[in-house]
Coordinates of C-alpha atoms in Angstrom, one line a residue:
M1 CA -5.8 2.1 -23.2
M2 CA -4.9 4.0 -20.4
D3 CA -2.2 7.0 -21.2
K4 CA 1.0 6.6 -19.0
L5 CA 1.6 9.3 -16.7
P6 CA 5.1 10.2 -15.3
I7 CA 5.8 8.6 -11.9
I8 CA 7.5 10.7 -9.0
Y9 CA 9.2 8.5 -6.3
C10 CA 9.6 9.6 -2.7
R11 CA 11.6 7.8 -0.5
G12 CA 11.3 7.1 3.4
F13 CA 13.0 8.2 6.6
A14 CA 16.7 8.3 6.6
G15 CA 17.6 9.3 10.2
P16 CA 20.4 11.1 11.2
S17 CA 23.3 12.7 8.8
S18 CA 25.2 9.6 8.9
Q19 CA 22.3 7.8 7.2
I20 CA 21.4 10.9 5.1
D21 CA 24.7 10.7 3.5
V22 CA 24.4 6.8 2.7
T23 CA 21.2 7.7 1.3
V24 CA 22.4 10.4 -1.3
D25 CA 25.0 7.9 -2.4
D26 CA 22.3 6.1 -4.2
A27 CA 21.3 7.5 -7.5
F28 CA 17.7 6.1 -7.2
Y29 CA 17.2 6.7 -3.5
G30 CA 16.5 2.8 -3.1
F31 CA 13.5 2.7 -5.6
N32 CA 16.1 0.4 -7.5
D33 CA 16.6 -2.0 -4.9
G34 CA 16.0 -5.7 -5.8
A35 CA 15.8 -8.8 -3.5
T36 CA 17.1 -12.4 -3.6
H37 CA 15.2 -13.7 -0.5
V38 CA 11.7 -14.9 -0.1
R39 CA 9.9 -17.0 2.7
V40 CA 8.8 -20.4 1.9
N41 CA 4.9 -20.5 1.5
G42 CA 5.1 -16.7 2.6
D43 CA 6.2 -16.9 6.1
G44 CA 8.6 -20.1 6.5
D45 CA 12.1 -20.7 5.7
P46 CA 14.0 -18.4 3.1
M47 CA 14.7 -19.6 -0.3
F48 CA 16.5 -17.8 -3.2
Y49 CA 13.9 -15.9 -5.7
Q50 CA 15.5 -12.9 -7.8
F51 CA 13.3 -9.8 -7.6
E52 CA 14.7 -7.0 -10.3
G53 CA 13.3 -4.1 -8.3
P54 CA 10.4 -1.9 -9.2
L55 CA 12.4 0.7 -11.1
L56 CA 13.9 -2.1 -13.6
R57 CA 10.3 -3.6 -13.9
L58 CA 8.7 -0.5 -14.5
M59 CA 11.1 0.1 -17.5
T60 CA 10.9 -3.6 -18.9
E61 CA 7.4 -4.1 -18.6
H62 CA 5.8 -0.9 -19.1
D63 CA 8.5 0.9 -21.3
Y64 CA 9.1 3.6 -18.8
R65 CA 12.4 5.6 -19.0
F66 CA 14.6 7.1 -16.1
L67 CA 16.1 10.3 -17.7
V68 CA 19.3 11.6 -15.8
H69 CA 22.1 13.0 -18.0
G70 CA 24.3 13.6 -14.9
D71 CA 21.6 15.4 -12.7
Q72 CA 18.0 14.6 -13.3
K73 CA 17.0 17.8 -11.3
R74 CA 19.1 20.1 -13.6
F75 CA 18.2 18.2 -16.8
L76 CA 14.6 18.7 -16.0
E77 CA 15.1 22.4 -15.6
T78 CA 17.3 23.1 -18.6
T79 CA 15.9 20.8 -21.3
T80 CA 14.0 22.5 -23.9
E81 CA 12.9 19.1 -25.5
K82 CA 9.5 17.8 -24.9
L83 CA 10.2 14.7 -22.5
D84 CA 8.0 11.5 -22.7
P85 CA 5.4 11.1 -20.2
A86 CA 6.3 7.5 -19.5
S87 CA 9.2 8.6 -17.2
I88 CA 10.4 8.0 -13.7
W89 CA 11.6 11.0 -11.5
V90 CA 13.1 10.8 -8.0
H91 CA 12.5 13.7 -5.3
R92 CA 15.8 13.7 -4.0
F93 CA 15.0 15.9 -1.0
Y94 CA 17.9 14.7 1.1
D95 CA 20.4 16.0 -1.1
E96 CA 20.6 19.6 0.2
V97 CA 21.2 18.5 4.0
A98 CA 23.8 15.9 3.3
T99 CA 27.3 16.5 4.2
T100 CA 29.2 14.7 1.6
F101 CA 29.1 17.4 -1.1
S102 CA 31.4 19.8 0.7
A103 CA 34.8 19.4 2.0
P104 CA 34.9 18.8 6.1
P105 CA 36.3 21.4 7.9
K106 CA 39.5 21.1 10.2
R107 CA 38.5 20.0 13.7
N108 CA 40.4 19.3 16.8
V109 CA 39.9 15.8 18.3
F110 CA 37.1 17.1 20.8
Q111 CA 35.4 19.1 17.8
K112 CA 35.6 15.6 16.1
I113 CA 33.8 13.7 18.9
G114 CA 31.1 16.2 18.9
D115 CA 30.7 16.1 15.3
W116 CA 30.5 12.3 15.2
A117 CA 27.8 12.4 18.1
E118 CA 25.9 15.1 15.9
H119 CA 26.0 13.1 12.7
H120 CA 24.6 10.3 14.3
L121 CA 22.1 11.9 16.2
D122 CA 20.9 14.7 14.3
D123 CA 19.2 15.3 10.7
N124 CA 21.1 18.3 10.0
G125 CA 18.0 20.5 9.5
F126 CA 15.8 18.4 7.5
D127 CA 12.3 19.9 7.3
I128 CA 9.3 18.1 5.8
E129 CA 7.3 21.0 4.8
R130 CA 10.4 22.2 2.8
A131 CA 10.5 18.8 1.3
A132 CA 6.8 18.9 0.3
S133 CA 7.1 22.2 -1.2
E134 CA 10.1 21.0 -3.3
L135 CA 8.0 18.2 -4.5
Y136 CA 5.1 20.6 -5.6
D137 CA 7.7 22.2 -7.7
L138 CA 9.0 19.2 -9.1
V139 CA 5.3 18.0 -10.0
M140 CA 4.7 21.1 -11.9
K141 CA 8.0 20.9 -13.6
V142 CA 7.4 17.5 -14.7
R143 CA 4.1 18.5 -16.0
E144 CA 5.2 21.3 -18.0
K145 CA 8.3 19.4 -19.5
T146 CA 6.2 16.3 -20.4
G147 CA 2.9 17.7 -21.2
A148 CA 1.2 15.2 -18.9
P149 CA -1.9 16.5 -17.1
K150 CA -1.1 14.7 -13.9
V151 CA 1.3 12.7 -12.2
N152 CA 1.4 9.6 -10.4
L153 CA 3.2 9.7 -6.7
V154 CA 4.8 6.5 -5.4
A155 CA 6.1 6.7 -1.8
H156 CA 8.1 4.7 0.7
S157 CA 7.1 5.3 4.5
M158 CA 8.0 8.8 5.4
G159 CA 7.7 9.9 1.5
G160 CA 3.9 8.9 1.9
L161 CA 3.7 11.9 4.5
V162 CA 5.9 14.4 2.3
A163 CA 3.3 13.6 -0.6
R164 CA 0.4 14.2 1.9
C165 CA 2.0 17.4 3.1
M166 CA 2.2 18.5 -0.3
I167 CA -1.5 17.4 -1.2
Q168 CA -3.0 18.5 2.1
K169 CA -1.3 21.9 2.7
I170 CA 1.0 23.1 0.2
C171 CA -1.5 22.9 -2.5
E172 CA -4.1 24.5 -0.3
T173 CA -1.5 27.4 0.7
P174 CA -1.0 30.3 -1.6
D175 CA 2.7 31.4 -2.4
A176 CA 4.1 34.9 -3.4
N177 CA 2.5 34.4 -6.7
G178 CA -1.0 33.7 -5.7
P179 CA -2.9 30.3 -5.3
R180 CA -1.2 27.0 -5.9
E181 CA -3.0 24.2 -8.2
K182 CA -5.1 21.9 -6.1
A183 CA -3.7 18.4 -5.7
K184 CA -6.8 16.7 -7.3
D185 CA -5.7 18.9 -10.6
I186 CA -2.2 17.6 -10.6
V187 CA -1.8 14.2 -9.0
A188 CA -3.9 11.3 -10.5
K189 CA -2.7 8.5 -7.9
L190 CA -0.8 8.0 -4.6
F191 CA 0.5 4.7 -3.9
T192 CA 2.1 4.0 -0.6
F193 CA 4.5 1.4 0.8
G194 CA 4.2 1.2 4.5
T195 CA 3.5 4.7 5.2
P196 CA 2.7 5.6 8.8
H197 CA -0.5 7.4 7.8
G198 CA -1.7 7.4 11.5
G199 CA 1.9 8.1 13.0
I200 CA 4.2 5.8 14.6
V201 CA 3.2 4.7 18.2
L202 CA 5.6 2.8 20.3
A203 CA 4.8 -0.2 22.6
V204 CA 6.3 2.1 25.6
G205 CA 4.3 5.1 26.2
A206 CA 7.7 6.7 27.5
A207 CA 9.3 6.5 24.3
N208 CA 6.3 8.3 22.6
W209 CA 6.6 10.9 24.8
A210 CA 10.4 11.3 24.1
M211 CA 9.9 11.0 20.1
E212 CA 7.3 13.9 20.5
N213 CA 9.0 16.1 22.7
F214 CA 12.7 15.5 21.8
G215 CA 12.5 13.9 18.1
P216 CA 15.9 12.3 18.0
A217 CA 17.0 12.6 14.4
G218 CA 13.9 14.4 13.3
S219 CA 11.7 11.7 14.3
D220 CA 9.3 13.8 15.8
I221 CA 7.4 14.2 12.7
F222 CA 5.9 10.8 12.9
S223 CA 4.2 11.8 16.4
P224 CA 0.6 11.8 15.6
P225 CA -0.3 15.0 17.4
K226 CA 2.6 16.9 15.6
M227 CA 1.4 15.6 12.1
F228 CA -1.6 18.1 12.5
G229 CA 0.8 20.9 12.0
Y230 CA 2.1 19.9 8.5
L231 CA -1.2 18.3 7.1
T232 CA -3.2 21.1 7.9
P233 CA -3.3 24.6 6.1
G234 CA -2.7 27.7 8.3
K235 CA -1.1 25.6 11.1
T236 CA 2.8 25.3 11.5
F237 CA 4.8 22.3 12.9
G238 CA 4.4 22.1 16.6
D239 CA 0.7 22.9 16.6
T240 CA -1.4 20.2 18.0
P241 CA -5.2 19.6 17.5
K242 CA -7.6 20.8 20.0
D243 CA -10.7 18.2 20.8
S244 CA -12.9 20.8 18.9
D245 CA -10.9 20.0 15.5
N246 CA -12.0 16.6 15.4
W247 CA -9.0 15.5 13.5
D248 CA -7.9 12.3 12.4
P249 CA -4.3 12.0 10.9
Q250 CA -5.5 9.1 8.5
V251 CA -8.3 11.1 6.7
I252 CA -7.3 12.8 3.7
P253 CA -10.5 15.5 2.9
R254 CA -12.5 14.3 -0.1
D255 CA -12.7 18.0 -1.5
V256 CA -8.8 18.1 -1.3
F257 CA -7.9 14.6 -3.0
D258 CA -10.3 11.8 -3.4
P259 CA -8.9 8.9 -1.1
G260 CA -10.3 6.5 -4.0
N261 CA -7.0 7.4 -5.8
V262 CA -4.9 6.2 -3.0
F263 CA -3.4 2.8 -2.7
C264 CA -1.9 1.9 0.9
L265 CA 0.5 -1.5 0.8
I266 CA 0.5 -2.6 4.6
G267 CA 3.1 -5.0 5.7
T268 CA 2.4 -7.7 8.3
D269 CA 5.9 -9.0 8.9
P270 CA 7.4 -7.6 12.2
S271 CA 10.1 -10.3 12.6
D272 CA 12.4 -9.4 9.8
Y273 CA 12.8 -5.8 10.6
S274 CA 15.7 -5.2 12.9
V275 CA 15.7 -4.1 16.5
A276 CA 12.4 -1.5 15.9
R277 CA 10.2 -4.5 16.0
V278 CA 11.0 -4.6 19.8
A279 CA 9.8 -1.0 20.3
V280 CA 6.9 -1.5 18.0
G281 CA 5.7 -5.1 18.7
P282 CA 3.5 -7.2 16.7
K283 CA 0.4 -6.1 14.3
S284 CA 3.0 -4.2 12.4
D285 CA 5.7 -4.2 9.9
G286 CA 8.4 -3.7 12.3
L287 CA 7.9 0.0 12.3
V288 CA 4.4 0.7 11.4
L289 CA 1.4 -0.7 13.1
I290 CA -1.0 -2.6 10.7
D291 CA -4.1 -0.1 11.7
K292 CA -1.8 3.0 11.2
A293 CA -0.4 2.3 7.8
Y294 CA -3.5 3.3 5.8
V295 CA -5.7 6.2 4.5
R296 CA -9.3 5.7 5.2
G297 CA -11.3 5.0 2.2
A298 CA -8.2 4.1 0.1
H299 CA -7.7 1.0 -1.6
R300 CA -5.2 -1.5 0.3
A301 CA -3.6 -4.8 0.3
F302 CA -1.9 -6.8 3.1
V303 CA 1.4 -8.4 2.4
Y304 CA 3.5 -10.7 4.6
K305 CA 6.6 -8.3 4.1
S306 CA 8.4 -6.0 6.5
H307 CA 9.2 -2.3 6.6
S308 CA 12.3 -2.4 4.6
G309 CA 15.4 -4.7 4.3
R310 CA 15.9 -8.1 2.8
Y311 CA 12.3 -8.8 3.2
G312 CA 11.1 -5.3 2.5
E313 CA 7.9 -3.9 1.0
V314 CA 9.1 -1.8 -1.8
N315 CA 11.7 -4.5 -3.0
S316 CA 9.2 -7.2 -3.2
E317 CA 7.2 -9.0 -5.9
E318 CA 4.1 -8.2 -4.1
G319 CA 4.7 -4.6 -3.6
Y320 CA 5.2 -4.3 -7.4
Q321 CA 2.3 -6.4 -8.5
N322 CA -0.1 -4.2 -6.4
L323 CA 1.6 -1.1 -7.5
A324 CA 1.5 -2.0 -11.4
R325 CA -2.1 -3.1 -11.2
F326 CA -3.2 0.3 -9.5
L327 CA -1.3 2.6 -11.9
F328 CA -2.2 0.7 -15.0
G329 CA -5.2 -1.5 -14.3
R330 CA -8.5 -0.8 -16.5
W331 CA -10.9 -2.2 -13.9
S332 CA -11.3 -1.8 -10.1
V333 CA -12.7 -5.3 -8.4
T334 CA -13.8 -5.2 -4.9
V335 CA -15.3 -8.0 -2.9
S336 CA -17.5 -7.5 0.3
F337 CA -19.7 -9.6 2.4
A338 CA -23.6 -9.3 2.1
H339 CA -26.7 -10.5 4.0
L340 CA -24.8 -11.0 7.2
P341 CA -26.9 -11.5 10.8
H342 CA -28.5 -8.1 11.9
D343 CA -26.5 -8.4 15.0
T344 CA -24.2 -10.6 17.1
S345 CA -26.7 -11.8 19.8
G346 CA -27.2 -15.4 18.0
L347 CA -23.2 -15.8 17.8
G348 CA -22.9 -16.9 21.6
A349 CA -21.4 -15.5 24.7
N350 CA -17.8 -14.6 24.6
V351 CA -17.5 -16.0 21.0
S352 CA -15.5 -14.2 18.2
W353 CA -15.6 -15.2 14.8
Q354 CA -12.8 -14.6 12.4
A355 CA -11.7 -15.0 8.7
D356 CA -8.5 -15.6 7.1
M357 CA -8.4 -14.1 3.6
R358 CA -5.8 -15.0 0.5
L359 CA -6.0 -13.4 -2.8
A360 CA -4.0 -15.2 -5.5
I361 CA -3.7 -14.8 -9.4
R362 CA -3.0 -17.3 -11.6
G363 CA 0.5 -17.0 -13.2
L364 CA 2.0 -15.1 -10.2
P365 CA 4.2 -16.7 -7.6
I366 CA 2.9 -14.5 -4.8
V367 CA -0.1 -13.7 -2.9
M368 CA -1.5 -10.4 -3.7
S369 CA -3.1 -9.9 -0.4
E370 CA -3.5 -11.8 2.8
Q371 CA -4.9 -11.3 6.3
Q372 CA -4.3 -14.2 8.5
A373 CA -4.4 -14.7 12.5
A374 CA -0.7 -15.9 12.1
H375 CA 0.2 -12.3 10.9
W376 CA -1.9 -10.5 13.6
S377 CA -4.4 -9.6 10.8
P378 CA -7.5 -11.7 10.7
I379 CA -10.8 -10.1 9.5
Q380 CA -13.3 -9.9 12.9
L381 CA -16.4 -11.0 11.5
N382 CA -18.2 -9.9 14.5
D383 CA -17.3 -6.2 13.5
E384 CA -18.2 -6.8 10.2
I385 CA -21.9 -7.9 11.3
M386 CA -22.0 -4.5 13.7
H387 CA -21.0 -2.5 10.7
E388 CA -17.8 -1.0 12.5
K389 CA -16.0 1.7 10.6
D390 CA -13.6 0.5 8.0
S391 CA -10.5 -1.1 9.3
P392 CA -7.9 -3.7 8.9
D393 CA -10.1 -5.6 11.6
S394 CA -13.2 -5.0 9.9
P395 CA -12.4 -4.2 6.1
V396 CA -15.1 -2.8 3.7
P397 CA -14.8 -4.2 1.2
I398 CA -13.0 -7.3 2.4
V399 CA -10.4 -7.2 -0.5
G400 CA -9.7 -5.5 -3.7
T401 CA -7.5 -5.6 -6.7
F402 CA -7.0 -4.1 -10.4
L403 CA -7.4 -6.0 -13.4
L404 CA -4.5 -5.8 -16.0
K405 CA -4.6 -6.7 -19.5
K406 CA -3.8 -10.3 -19.9
E407 CA -0.5 -11.1 -21.4
P408 CA -0.5 -13.0 -24.7
P409 CA 0.5 -16.5 -24.6
N410 CA 3.6 -18.2 -24.8
A411 CA 4.4 -18.5 -28.6
D412 CA 6.1 -21.6 -27.9
R413 CA 3.2 -23.7 -27.2
P414 CA -0.2 -24.2 -29.1
P415 CA -3.0 -21.8 -28.0
A416 CA -5.6 -23.1 -25.6
E417 CA -9.0 -21.7 -24.5
S418 CA -7.9 -20.5 -21.2
D419 CA -5.3 -18.1 -22.8
D420 CA -7.9 -15.5 -22.9
L421 CA -9.0 -15.8 -19.4
A422 CA -7.4 -14.2 -16.3
R423 CA -8.1 -16.3 -13.1
Y424 CA -8.2 -15.1 -9.5
A425 CA -9.0 -17.0 -6.5
L426 CA -10.0 -15.6 -3.1
T427 CA -9.4 -18.1 -0.3
L428 CA -11.5 -17.7 3.0
R429 CA -10.9 -19.6 6.0
V430 CA -13.7 -19.1 8.9
Y431 CA -13.3 -20.0 12.5
K432 CA -14.3 -19.1 15.9
I433 CA -12.5 -18.2 19.1
V434 CA -14.0 -18.9 22.8
S435 CA -12.8 -17.0 25.5
D436 CA -13.2 -17.5 29.3
Q437 CA -12.4 -14.9 32.0
G438 CA -10.3 -13.0 29.7
G439 CA -8.3 -15.9 28.2
F440 CA -8.9 -18.5 25.8
D441 CA -11.3 -21.5 26.5
F442 CA -10.0 -24.7 24.8
T443 CA -12.7 -27.0 26.2
N444 CA -13.9 -28.0 22.7
H445 CA -11.0 -26.6 20.5
L446 CA -9.6 -28.3 17.5
E447 CA -6.2 -26.8 16.9
Q448 CA -5.8 -25.7 13.3
V449 CA -9.4 -27.0 12.3
S450 CA -11.6 -24.5 10.8
D451 CA -15.4 -24.4 10.9
W452 CA -15.3 -23.8 6.9
V453 CA -12.5 -23.3 4.2
D454 CA -12.9 -22.7 0.5
S455 CA -11.7 -20.7 -2.6
L456 CA -14.0 -18.9 -4.8
I457 CA -12.4 -19.1 -8.2
V458 CA -13.3 -16.3 -11.0
D459 CA -12.3 -16.5 -14.6
V460 CA -12.5 -13.1 -16.3
E461 CA -12.4 -12.1 -19.8
A462 CA -12.2 -8.9 -21.3
S463 CA -14.1 -8.0 -24.6
P464 CA -12.0 -7.6 -27.8
S465 CA -12.3 -3.7 -27.6
G466 CA -11.4 -3.9 -23.9
E467 CA -14.6 -1.8 -23.0
G468 CA -16.4 -4.8 -21.1
L469 CA -15.9 -7.8 -19.2
K470 CA -17.5 -11.2 -18.8
A471 CA -16.7 -13.5 -15.7
W472 CA -17.5 -16.9 -14.4
T473 CA -17.3 -18.4 -10.8
G474 CA -17.0 -21.7 -9.1
W475 CA -16.1 -22.8 -5.4
N476 CA -13.1 -25.1 -5.5
S477 CA -15.0 -27.6 -3.4
T478 CA -17.4 -28.1 -6.4
V479 CA -14.4 -28.4 -8.8
N480 CA -13.7 -32.1 -9.7
G481 CA -10.1 -32.6 -10.0
A482 CA -7.2 -30.5 -10.3
N483 CA -8.5 -26.7 -10.8
D484 CA -5.9 -25.8 -13.3
A485 CA -7.4 -28.8 -15.4
V486 CA -10.7 -26.7 -15.7
T487 CA -10.7 -24.5 -18.6
K488 CA -13.6 -22.2 -17.4
M489 CA -15.5 -22.0 -14.1
P490 CA -19.1 -23.3 -14.5
N491 CA -21.3 -20.5 -13.2
P492 CA -21.6 -17.0 -15.4
L493 CA -21.5 -14.0 -13.0
M494 CA -24.1 -11.6 -13.9
L495 CA -22.8 -8.1 -13.6
V496 CA -25.7 -5.6 -13.4
P497 CA -25.1 -1.9 -13.8
T498 CA -25.7 0.0 -10.4
D499 CA -26.6 3.7 -10.1
A500 CA -23.1 4.6 -10.3
P501 CA -21.4 5.5 -13.8
G502 CA -19.2 2.5 -15.0
V503 CA -19.9 0.5 -11.6
Y504 CA -21.4 -3.1 -12.0
E505 CA -22.1 -5.7 -9.3
G506 CA -22.6 -9.4 -8.9
T507 CA -23.5 -11.6 -6.3
V508 CA -22.1 -15.0 -5.6
P509 CA -23.9 -16.9 -2.8
L510 CA -21.9 -18.6 -0.1
P511 CA -21.9 -22.5 -0.4
E512 CA -24.4 -24.3 2.1
V513 CA -21.9 -25.2 4.8
P514 CA -20.8 -21.4 5.8
R515 CA -24.5 -20.6 5.4
S516 CA -25.4 -23.0 8.2
L517 CA -23.1 -21.2 10.6
P518 CA -24.4 -18.5 13.0
V519 CA -22.0 -16.0 11.8
F520 CA -23.8 -16.1 8.2
T521 CA -27.2 -16.3 7.2
A522 CA -29.1 -18.3 4.8
E523 CA -28.9 -15.5 2.2
S524 CA -25.2 -14.8 2.7
A525 CA -23.3 -14.0 -0.3
L526 CA -20.2 -12.3 -1.7
V527 CA -20.7 -9.2 -3.9
I528 CA -18.4 -8.5 -6.5
Q529 CA -18.2 -4.9 -7.6
V530 CA -16.8 -4.0 -11.0
A531 CA -15.7 -0.4 -11.9
D532 CA -14.4 1.1 -15.0
W533 CA -11.1 2.7 -13.7
G534 CA -10.2 4.1 -17.1

């Protein structure tokens, strides 16, 4: 059983003072926001679905508490009692730059006009490094008062950059009292919703130049070159990397914090995020490009959600389910391709092979992760073959999740053999795109017809002690009848220990049909890796 650790939430970018003032009116900084709309089949017409919000779900499903007592920060500093580690804290870094906690000064009409413009264009002195330094102080105080060895950080958008500034710079920079604690010694895990880890890149070059040089409402913190200053020890905001620095904003140095303890939720729905989607374009959540929304080497999931709003990532069932599994799951599971062709020479000229992927879990009304051409995020199999660096286009592994302890069955019905099994389904749809002189060649094309599609169904059973796993697999195309009528898949998965402690691997051959395609080989398979996350 994993001990519960305190959770500290960092919200995203508010913008100018007018929006900062709206933000500080919320006692939970948006972590309590729920939703009532979902897209039918993931991306179709809207329908009613009531999601309570991540804060309430953590409290009702995992017994967390949100301790306030009139002023959460003051309560934390003054209480003499030992606090429950299973507690949630909000880093209210915008409060000190809000204009609502003091009486407005007297102004004539011209001054009021000037004040209005400033209120809607300026951020009133928000400083990301100060916010990160205050986050460090909050982490240390929460650890002191709860007795927890570490905390979990959960962040939306810019909040993830505040957390990374603390991890990569503040923790590595001594203060007046000497060296600070290292991030890896005080933070267990970092989960980010739609964080621009690679910065925000707009579709118009002039807009990127304006953001970097003028930074309206403080937006220059999202300029990739300027991120160097607040993510690098010894640098100051405004410093930009030189070619010799070989700096990548999406890298957290492993000696500072293990990216394996980071999870990035990536949104793929640009259409439901206000007017910003016009400036950013497709292959985004409306504000952050898909290929800029992750830390290299981190766990990740792709969800058809927008950056925020009615169909936002934080206030979604998809976001919460991935968050809960990352924080509380005992086992990490990843799936990768194995035994692909040695090169792309046999694929044919001007041919690109792609795969759509979906991961579903029995009992959940949502898809945990999905990459689809319709969402500008298919897996590029040509790049997988060429072993291109891990990216959304060529993910390694192709998908991953975490296994939670299965909930007990409904007491109102008789027990069934399947009650002890958690069921996962990975759907793969493989197809090819043929190009000709910069465009598509539709000569032999069949619209919406794939070269292969199937679902690998995996049943998982934990040992009574929780110290081991058993699994059974089956391709849906081989299941006779409805898959929910099959108690257990027919093929035991042999999980073999690897050289890494607590890590096991099992292999599932692809069916005969895909192995006949030029993008695969006769030995092509899926490798399932299970790691003890406890």
